[in-house]
Short mmCIF file of C-alpha atoms and ligand atoms in Angstrom, two decimals:
data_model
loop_
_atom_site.label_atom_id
_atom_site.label_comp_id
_atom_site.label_asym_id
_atom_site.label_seq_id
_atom_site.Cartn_x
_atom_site.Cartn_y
_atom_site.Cartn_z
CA UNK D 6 18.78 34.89 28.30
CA UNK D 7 15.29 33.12 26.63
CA UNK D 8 16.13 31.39 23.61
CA UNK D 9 13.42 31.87 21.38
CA UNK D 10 11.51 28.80 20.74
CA UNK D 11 11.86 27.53 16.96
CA UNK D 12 8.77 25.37 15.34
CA UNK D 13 9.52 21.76 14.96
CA UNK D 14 9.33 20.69 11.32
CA UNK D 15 9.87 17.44 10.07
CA UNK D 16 11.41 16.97 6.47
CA UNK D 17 8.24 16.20 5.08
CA UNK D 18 5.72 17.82 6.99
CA UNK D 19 5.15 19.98 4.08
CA UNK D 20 3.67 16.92 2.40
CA UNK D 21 0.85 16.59 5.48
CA UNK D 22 -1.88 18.76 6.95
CA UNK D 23 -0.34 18.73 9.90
CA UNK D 24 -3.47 20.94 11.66
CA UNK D 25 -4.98 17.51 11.25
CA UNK D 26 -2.48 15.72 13.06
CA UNK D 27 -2.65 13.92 15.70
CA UNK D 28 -3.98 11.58 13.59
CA UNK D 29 -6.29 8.05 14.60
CA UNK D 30 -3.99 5.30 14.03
CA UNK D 31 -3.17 3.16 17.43
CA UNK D 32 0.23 3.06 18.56
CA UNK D 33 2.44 0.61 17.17
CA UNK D 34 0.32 0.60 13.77
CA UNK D 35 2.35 -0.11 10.42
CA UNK D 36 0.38 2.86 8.29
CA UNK D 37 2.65 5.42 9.39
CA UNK D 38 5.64 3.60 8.64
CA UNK D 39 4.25 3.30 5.35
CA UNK D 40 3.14 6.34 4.72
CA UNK D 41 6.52 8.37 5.91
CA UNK D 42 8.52 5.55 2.98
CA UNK D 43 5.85 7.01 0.48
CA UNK D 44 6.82 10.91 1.51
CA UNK D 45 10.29 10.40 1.72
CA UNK D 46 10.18 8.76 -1.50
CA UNK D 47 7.93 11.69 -2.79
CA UNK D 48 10.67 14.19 -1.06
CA UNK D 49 13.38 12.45 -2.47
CA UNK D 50 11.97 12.10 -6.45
CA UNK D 51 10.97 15.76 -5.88
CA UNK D 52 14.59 16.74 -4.65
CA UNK D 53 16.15 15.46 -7.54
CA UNK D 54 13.47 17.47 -10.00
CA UNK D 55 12.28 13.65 -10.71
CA UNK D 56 8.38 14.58 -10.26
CA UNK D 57 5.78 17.48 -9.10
CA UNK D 58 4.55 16.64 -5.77
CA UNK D 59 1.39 18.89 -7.25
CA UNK D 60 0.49 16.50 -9.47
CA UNK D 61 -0.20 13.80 -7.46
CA UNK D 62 -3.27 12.24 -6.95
CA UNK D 63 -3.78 10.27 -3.81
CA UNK D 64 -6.57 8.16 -3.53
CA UNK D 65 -7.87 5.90 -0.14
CA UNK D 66 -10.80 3.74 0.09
CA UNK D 67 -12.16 3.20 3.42
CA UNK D 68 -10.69 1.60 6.61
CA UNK D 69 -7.45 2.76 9.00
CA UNK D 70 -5.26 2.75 6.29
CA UNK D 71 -8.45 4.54 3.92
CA UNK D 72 -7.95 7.51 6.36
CA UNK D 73 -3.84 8.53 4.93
CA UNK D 74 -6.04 10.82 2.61
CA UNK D 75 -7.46 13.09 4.94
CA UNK D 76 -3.28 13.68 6.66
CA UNK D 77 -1.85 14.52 3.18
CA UNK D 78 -0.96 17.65 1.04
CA UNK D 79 -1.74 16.37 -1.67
CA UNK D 80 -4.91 16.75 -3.93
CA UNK D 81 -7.14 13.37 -3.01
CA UNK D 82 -9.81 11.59 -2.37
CA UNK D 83 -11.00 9.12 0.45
CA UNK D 84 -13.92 7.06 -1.64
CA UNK D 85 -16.51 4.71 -0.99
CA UNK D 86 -15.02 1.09 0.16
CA UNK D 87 -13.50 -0.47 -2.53
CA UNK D 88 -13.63 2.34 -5.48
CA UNK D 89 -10.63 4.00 -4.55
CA UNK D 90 -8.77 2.45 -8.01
CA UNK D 91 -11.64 2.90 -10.38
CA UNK D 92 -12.11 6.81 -9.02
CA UNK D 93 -8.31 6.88 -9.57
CA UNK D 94 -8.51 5.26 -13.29
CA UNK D 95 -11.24 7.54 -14.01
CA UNK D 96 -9.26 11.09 -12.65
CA UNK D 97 -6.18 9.91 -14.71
CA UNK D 98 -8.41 9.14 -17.77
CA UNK D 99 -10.11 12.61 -17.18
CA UNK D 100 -6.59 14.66 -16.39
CA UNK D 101 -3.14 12.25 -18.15
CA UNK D 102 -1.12 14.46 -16.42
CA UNK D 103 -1.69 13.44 -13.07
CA UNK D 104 -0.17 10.82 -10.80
CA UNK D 105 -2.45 8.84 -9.35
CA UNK D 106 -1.17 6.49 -6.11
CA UNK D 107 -3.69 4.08 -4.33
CA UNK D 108 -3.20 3.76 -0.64
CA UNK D 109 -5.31 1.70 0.82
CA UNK D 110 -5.83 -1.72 3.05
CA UNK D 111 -5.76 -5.35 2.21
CA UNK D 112 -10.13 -5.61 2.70
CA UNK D 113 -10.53 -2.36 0.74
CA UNK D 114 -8.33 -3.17 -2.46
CA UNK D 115 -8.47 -6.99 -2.53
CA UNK D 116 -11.80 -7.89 -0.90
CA UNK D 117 -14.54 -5.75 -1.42
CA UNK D 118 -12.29 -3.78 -4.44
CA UNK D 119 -10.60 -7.04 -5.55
CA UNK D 120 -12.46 -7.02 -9.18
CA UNK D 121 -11.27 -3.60 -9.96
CA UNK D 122 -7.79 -4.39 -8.50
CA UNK D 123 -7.59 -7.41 -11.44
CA UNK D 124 -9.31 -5.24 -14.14
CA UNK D 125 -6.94 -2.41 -13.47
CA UNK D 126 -3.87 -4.76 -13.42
CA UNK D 127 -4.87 -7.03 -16.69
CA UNK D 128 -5.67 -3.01 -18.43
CA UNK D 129 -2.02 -2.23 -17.20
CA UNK D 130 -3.92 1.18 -15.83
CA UNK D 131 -1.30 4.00 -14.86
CA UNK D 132 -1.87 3.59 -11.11
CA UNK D 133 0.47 3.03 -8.42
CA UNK D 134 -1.36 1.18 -5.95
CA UNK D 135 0.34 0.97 -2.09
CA UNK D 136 -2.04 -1.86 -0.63
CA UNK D 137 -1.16 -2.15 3.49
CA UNK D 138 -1.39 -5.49 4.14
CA UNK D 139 -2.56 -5.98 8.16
CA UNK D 140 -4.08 -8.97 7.66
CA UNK D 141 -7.64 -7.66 8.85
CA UNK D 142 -10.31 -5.92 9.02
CA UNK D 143 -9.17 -3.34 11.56
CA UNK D 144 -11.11 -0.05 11.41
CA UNK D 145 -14.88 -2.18 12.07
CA UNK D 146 -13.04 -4.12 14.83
CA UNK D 147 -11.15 -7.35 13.35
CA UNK D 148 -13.73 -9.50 11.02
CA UNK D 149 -11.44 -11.80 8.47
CA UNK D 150 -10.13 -10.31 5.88
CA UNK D 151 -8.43 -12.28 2.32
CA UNK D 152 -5.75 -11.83 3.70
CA UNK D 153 -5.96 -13.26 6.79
CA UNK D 154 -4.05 -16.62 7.66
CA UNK D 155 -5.47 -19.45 7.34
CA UNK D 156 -6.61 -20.65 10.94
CA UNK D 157 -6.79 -17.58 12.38
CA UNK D 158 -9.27 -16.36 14.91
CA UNK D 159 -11.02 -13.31 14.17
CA UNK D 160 -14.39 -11.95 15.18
CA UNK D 161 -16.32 -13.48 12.19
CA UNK D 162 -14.63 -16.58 12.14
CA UNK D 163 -14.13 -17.82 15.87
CA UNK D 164 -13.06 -21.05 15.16
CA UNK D 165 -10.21 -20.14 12.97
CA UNK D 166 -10.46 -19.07 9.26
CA UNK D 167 -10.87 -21.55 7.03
CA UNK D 168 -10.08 -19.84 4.14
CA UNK D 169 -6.44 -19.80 2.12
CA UNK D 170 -5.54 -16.15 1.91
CA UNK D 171 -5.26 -14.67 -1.34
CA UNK D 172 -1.84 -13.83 -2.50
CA UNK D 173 -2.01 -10.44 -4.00
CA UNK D 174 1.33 -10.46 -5.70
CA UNK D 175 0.58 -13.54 -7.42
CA UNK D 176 -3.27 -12.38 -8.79
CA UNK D 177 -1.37 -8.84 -9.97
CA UNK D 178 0.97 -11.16 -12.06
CA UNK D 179 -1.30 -13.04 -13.59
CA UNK D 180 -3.21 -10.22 -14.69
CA UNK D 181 0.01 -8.66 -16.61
CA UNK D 182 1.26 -5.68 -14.12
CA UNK D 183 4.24 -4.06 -14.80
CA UNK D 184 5.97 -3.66 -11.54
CA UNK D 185 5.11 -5.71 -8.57
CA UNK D 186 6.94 -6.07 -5.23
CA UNK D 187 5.98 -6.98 -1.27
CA UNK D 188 7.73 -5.42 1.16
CA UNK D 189 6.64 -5.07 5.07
CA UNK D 190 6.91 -2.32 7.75
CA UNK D 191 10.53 -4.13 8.80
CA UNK D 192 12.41 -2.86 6.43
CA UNK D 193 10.99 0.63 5.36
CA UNK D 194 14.15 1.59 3.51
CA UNK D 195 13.77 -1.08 1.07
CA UNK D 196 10.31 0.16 1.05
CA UNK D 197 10.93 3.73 0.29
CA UNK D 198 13.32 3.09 -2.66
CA UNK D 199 10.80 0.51 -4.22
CA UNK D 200 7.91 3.39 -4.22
CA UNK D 201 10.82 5.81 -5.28
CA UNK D 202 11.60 3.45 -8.37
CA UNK D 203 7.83 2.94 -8.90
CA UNK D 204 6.51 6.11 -8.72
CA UNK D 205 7.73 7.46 -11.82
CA UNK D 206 6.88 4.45 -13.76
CA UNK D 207 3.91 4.46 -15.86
CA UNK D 208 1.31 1.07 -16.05
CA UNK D 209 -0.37 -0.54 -12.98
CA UNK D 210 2.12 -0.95 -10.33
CA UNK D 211 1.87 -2.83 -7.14
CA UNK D 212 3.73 -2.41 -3.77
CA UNK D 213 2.21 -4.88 -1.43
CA UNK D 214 3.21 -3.89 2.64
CA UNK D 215 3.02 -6.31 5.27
CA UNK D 216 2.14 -4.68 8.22
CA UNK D 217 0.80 -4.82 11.46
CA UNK D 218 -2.33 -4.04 13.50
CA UNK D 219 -1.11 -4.53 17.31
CA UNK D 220 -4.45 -3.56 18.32
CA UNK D 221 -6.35 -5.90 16.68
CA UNK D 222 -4.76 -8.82 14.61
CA UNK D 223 -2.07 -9.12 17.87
CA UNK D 224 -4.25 -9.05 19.84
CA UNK D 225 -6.48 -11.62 18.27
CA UNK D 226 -3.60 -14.03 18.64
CA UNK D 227 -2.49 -13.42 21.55
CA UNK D 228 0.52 -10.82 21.43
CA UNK D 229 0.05 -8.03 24.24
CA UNK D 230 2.39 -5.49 22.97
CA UNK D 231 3.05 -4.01 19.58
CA UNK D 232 6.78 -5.37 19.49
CA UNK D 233 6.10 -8.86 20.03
CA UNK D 234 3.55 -8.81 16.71
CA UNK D 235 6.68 -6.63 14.69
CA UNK D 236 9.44 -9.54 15.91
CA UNK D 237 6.84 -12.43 15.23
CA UNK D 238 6.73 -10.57 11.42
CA UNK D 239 10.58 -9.93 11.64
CA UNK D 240 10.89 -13.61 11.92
CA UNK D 241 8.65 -14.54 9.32
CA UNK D 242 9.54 -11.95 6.34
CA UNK D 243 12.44 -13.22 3.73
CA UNK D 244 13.88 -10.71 1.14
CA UNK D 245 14.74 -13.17 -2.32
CA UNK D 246 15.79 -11.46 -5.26
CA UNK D 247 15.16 -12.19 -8.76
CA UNK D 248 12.72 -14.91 -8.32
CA UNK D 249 9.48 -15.07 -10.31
CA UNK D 250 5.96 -13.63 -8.90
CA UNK D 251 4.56 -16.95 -8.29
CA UNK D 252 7.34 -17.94 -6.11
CA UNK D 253 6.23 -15.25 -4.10
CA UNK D 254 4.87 -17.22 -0.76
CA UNK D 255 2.32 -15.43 1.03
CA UNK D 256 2.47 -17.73 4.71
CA UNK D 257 1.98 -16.12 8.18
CA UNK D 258 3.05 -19.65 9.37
CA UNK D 259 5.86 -20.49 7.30
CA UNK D 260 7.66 -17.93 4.99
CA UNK D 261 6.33 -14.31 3.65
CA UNK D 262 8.56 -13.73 0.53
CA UNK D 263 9.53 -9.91 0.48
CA UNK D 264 11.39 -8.43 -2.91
CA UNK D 265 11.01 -7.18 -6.05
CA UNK D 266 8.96 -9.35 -8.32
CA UNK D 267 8.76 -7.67 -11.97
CA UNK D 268 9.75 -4.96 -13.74
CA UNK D 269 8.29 -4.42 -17.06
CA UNK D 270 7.89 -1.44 -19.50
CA UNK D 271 4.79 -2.28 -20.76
CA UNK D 272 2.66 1.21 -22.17
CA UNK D 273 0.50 1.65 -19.66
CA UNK D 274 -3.46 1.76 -20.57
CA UNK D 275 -2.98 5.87 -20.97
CA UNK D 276 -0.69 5.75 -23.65
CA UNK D 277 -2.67 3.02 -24.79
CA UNK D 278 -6.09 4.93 -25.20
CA UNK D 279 -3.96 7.81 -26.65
CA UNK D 280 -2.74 5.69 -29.75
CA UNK D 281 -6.26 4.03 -30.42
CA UNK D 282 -8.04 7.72 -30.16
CA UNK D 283 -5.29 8.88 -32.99
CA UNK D 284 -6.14 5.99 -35.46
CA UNK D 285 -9.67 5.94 -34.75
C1 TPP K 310 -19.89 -0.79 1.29
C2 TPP K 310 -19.28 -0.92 2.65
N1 TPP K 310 -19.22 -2.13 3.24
C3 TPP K 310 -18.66 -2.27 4.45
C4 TPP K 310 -18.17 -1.18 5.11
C5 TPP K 310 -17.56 -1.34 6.49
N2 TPP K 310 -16.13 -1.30 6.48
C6 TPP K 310 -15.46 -0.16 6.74
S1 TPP K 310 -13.81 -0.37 6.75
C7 TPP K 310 -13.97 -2.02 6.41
C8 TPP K 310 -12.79 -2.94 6.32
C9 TPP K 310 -11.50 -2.25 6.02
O1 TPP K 310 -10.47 -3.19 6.02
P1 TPP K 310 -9.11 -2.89 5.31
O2 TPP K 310 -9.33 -2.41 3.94
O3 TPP K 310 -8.25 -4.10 5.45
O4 TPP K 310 -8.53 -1.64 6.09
P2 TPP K 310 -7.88 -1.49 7.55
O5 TPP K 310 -8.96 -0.87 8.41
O6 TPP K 310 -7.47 -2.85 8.01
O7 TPP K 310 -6.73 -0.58 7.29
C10 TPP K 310 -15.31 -2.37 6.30
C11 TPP K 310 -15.79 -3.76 6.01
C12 TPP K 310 -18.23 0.09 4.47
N3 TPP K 310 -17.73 1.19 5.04
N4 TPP K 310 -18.79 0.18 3.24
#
């Protein structure tokens, strides 16, 4: 007897346009990992009657990671290179009752974006920002990124970068966010319960995701297949608890500190603007 065939559907394929799929990323690539934490966490928050999926507002810049906001369900926008947190202050400004969440890469939000990324942070703006840390510029090929370790060859610096990388947890601290935490593509659990927890928050937020680019960064030093580059991260990835920001190392050579960095209930620059407009 034929057994009619059932369509495959994922738990959170509601949250994609899956006519869209497949999608560009290479395999082995961290974004996916990342963005299935962010929809489980968006499943899960929405399960428990914690938020409206409908009012979320997700905003890319451009690069790999730039292209999440063409795959999901949810209203969006995919901006120039480095605008995708002012477009985001500006819709939440425009609309309070949205939710606006950043996904982007490392060059988008802390290169060529990195001024907006501090103003937004020292404003305490009501973003959640999901910056995927690969460590490169990977959608124009592998040029150095801020991120990049010091040393490292890349296609624009190919006798080893001799820049210090910029550790983003560390500049979001100074600059008075309310929640800040790294995690990486090893442990996406941990991941998806720190975006659950953040999500609902209010103020500028930053989840900071080590990830990997098999394709390119591996390749540029000299890993041939994606697993190698994930154990070589495995390896270098520690989870501390309770420990201040600025004890937050940032070293592909040494020690990259994973964990939950701060927690703070500051009103977030919403609220803010709200109580000034009353007085004023
Ligand atoms: C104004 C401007 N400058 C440069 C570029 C070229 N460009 C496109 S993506 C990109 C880098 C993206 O790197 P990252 O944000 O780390 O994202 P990834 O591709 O690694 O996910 C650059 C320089 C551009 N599109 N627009």
């Amino acid at each position: 007897m034929a057994v009619a065939k059932r369509p495959i559907i994922h738990p959170v394929d509601k949250y994609l346009r899956t006519e869209r799929l497949p999608h560009v990323w290479c395999p082995g690539c961290g974004i996916g990992i990342t963005l299935h934490a962010f929809m489980r966490a968006v499943k899960e928050l929405e399960d428990e009657g914690r938020i409206d999926s409908s009012k979320i507002l997700f905003v890319s810049g451009i690069g790999c990671t730039g292209r999440a906001a063409g795959y999901v369900n949810f209203d969006g926008a995919h901006t120039p290179h480095g605008r995708a947190i002012p477009y985001a202050m500006g819709a939440k400004l425009a609309r309070p009752d949205l939710i606006p969440v950043v996904f982007s890469g490392d060059g988008d939000l802390v290169g060529i974006g990195g001024n907006h990324f501090i103003h937004a942070a020292r404003r305490n703006m009501d973003v959640l920002v999901i910056l995927v840390n690969n460590m490169i510029y990977a959608l124009t090929g592998g040029q150095v990124a801020p991120t990049t370790p010091k040393g490292t060859y890349t296609t624009t610096t190919p006798f080893g970068n001799p820049d210090r990388p910029i550790n983003a947890v560390k500049i979001a601290a100074a600059a008075g966010a309310n929640y800040i935490a790294r995690w990486a593509v090893t442990h996406p659990e941990l991941l998806k319960n720190s975006i659950k927890k953040a999500l609902p928050m209010e103020g500028f937020r930053l989840i900071e995701v080590v990830s990997i680019c098999p394709e390119i960064f591996g390749r540029h030093i000299g890993f041939r297949a994606p697993i190698e580059l994930y154990r070589r991260l495995q390896k270098v990835v520690k989870i501390r608890g309770k420990i201040s920001p600025f004890e937050a190392t940032y070293d592909w050579e040494k020690e990259i500190i994973l964990g939950e960095f701060q927690v703070r209930n500051e009103p977030g620059y919403t609220r803010v603007l709200m109580e000034a407009f009353k007085h004023g």
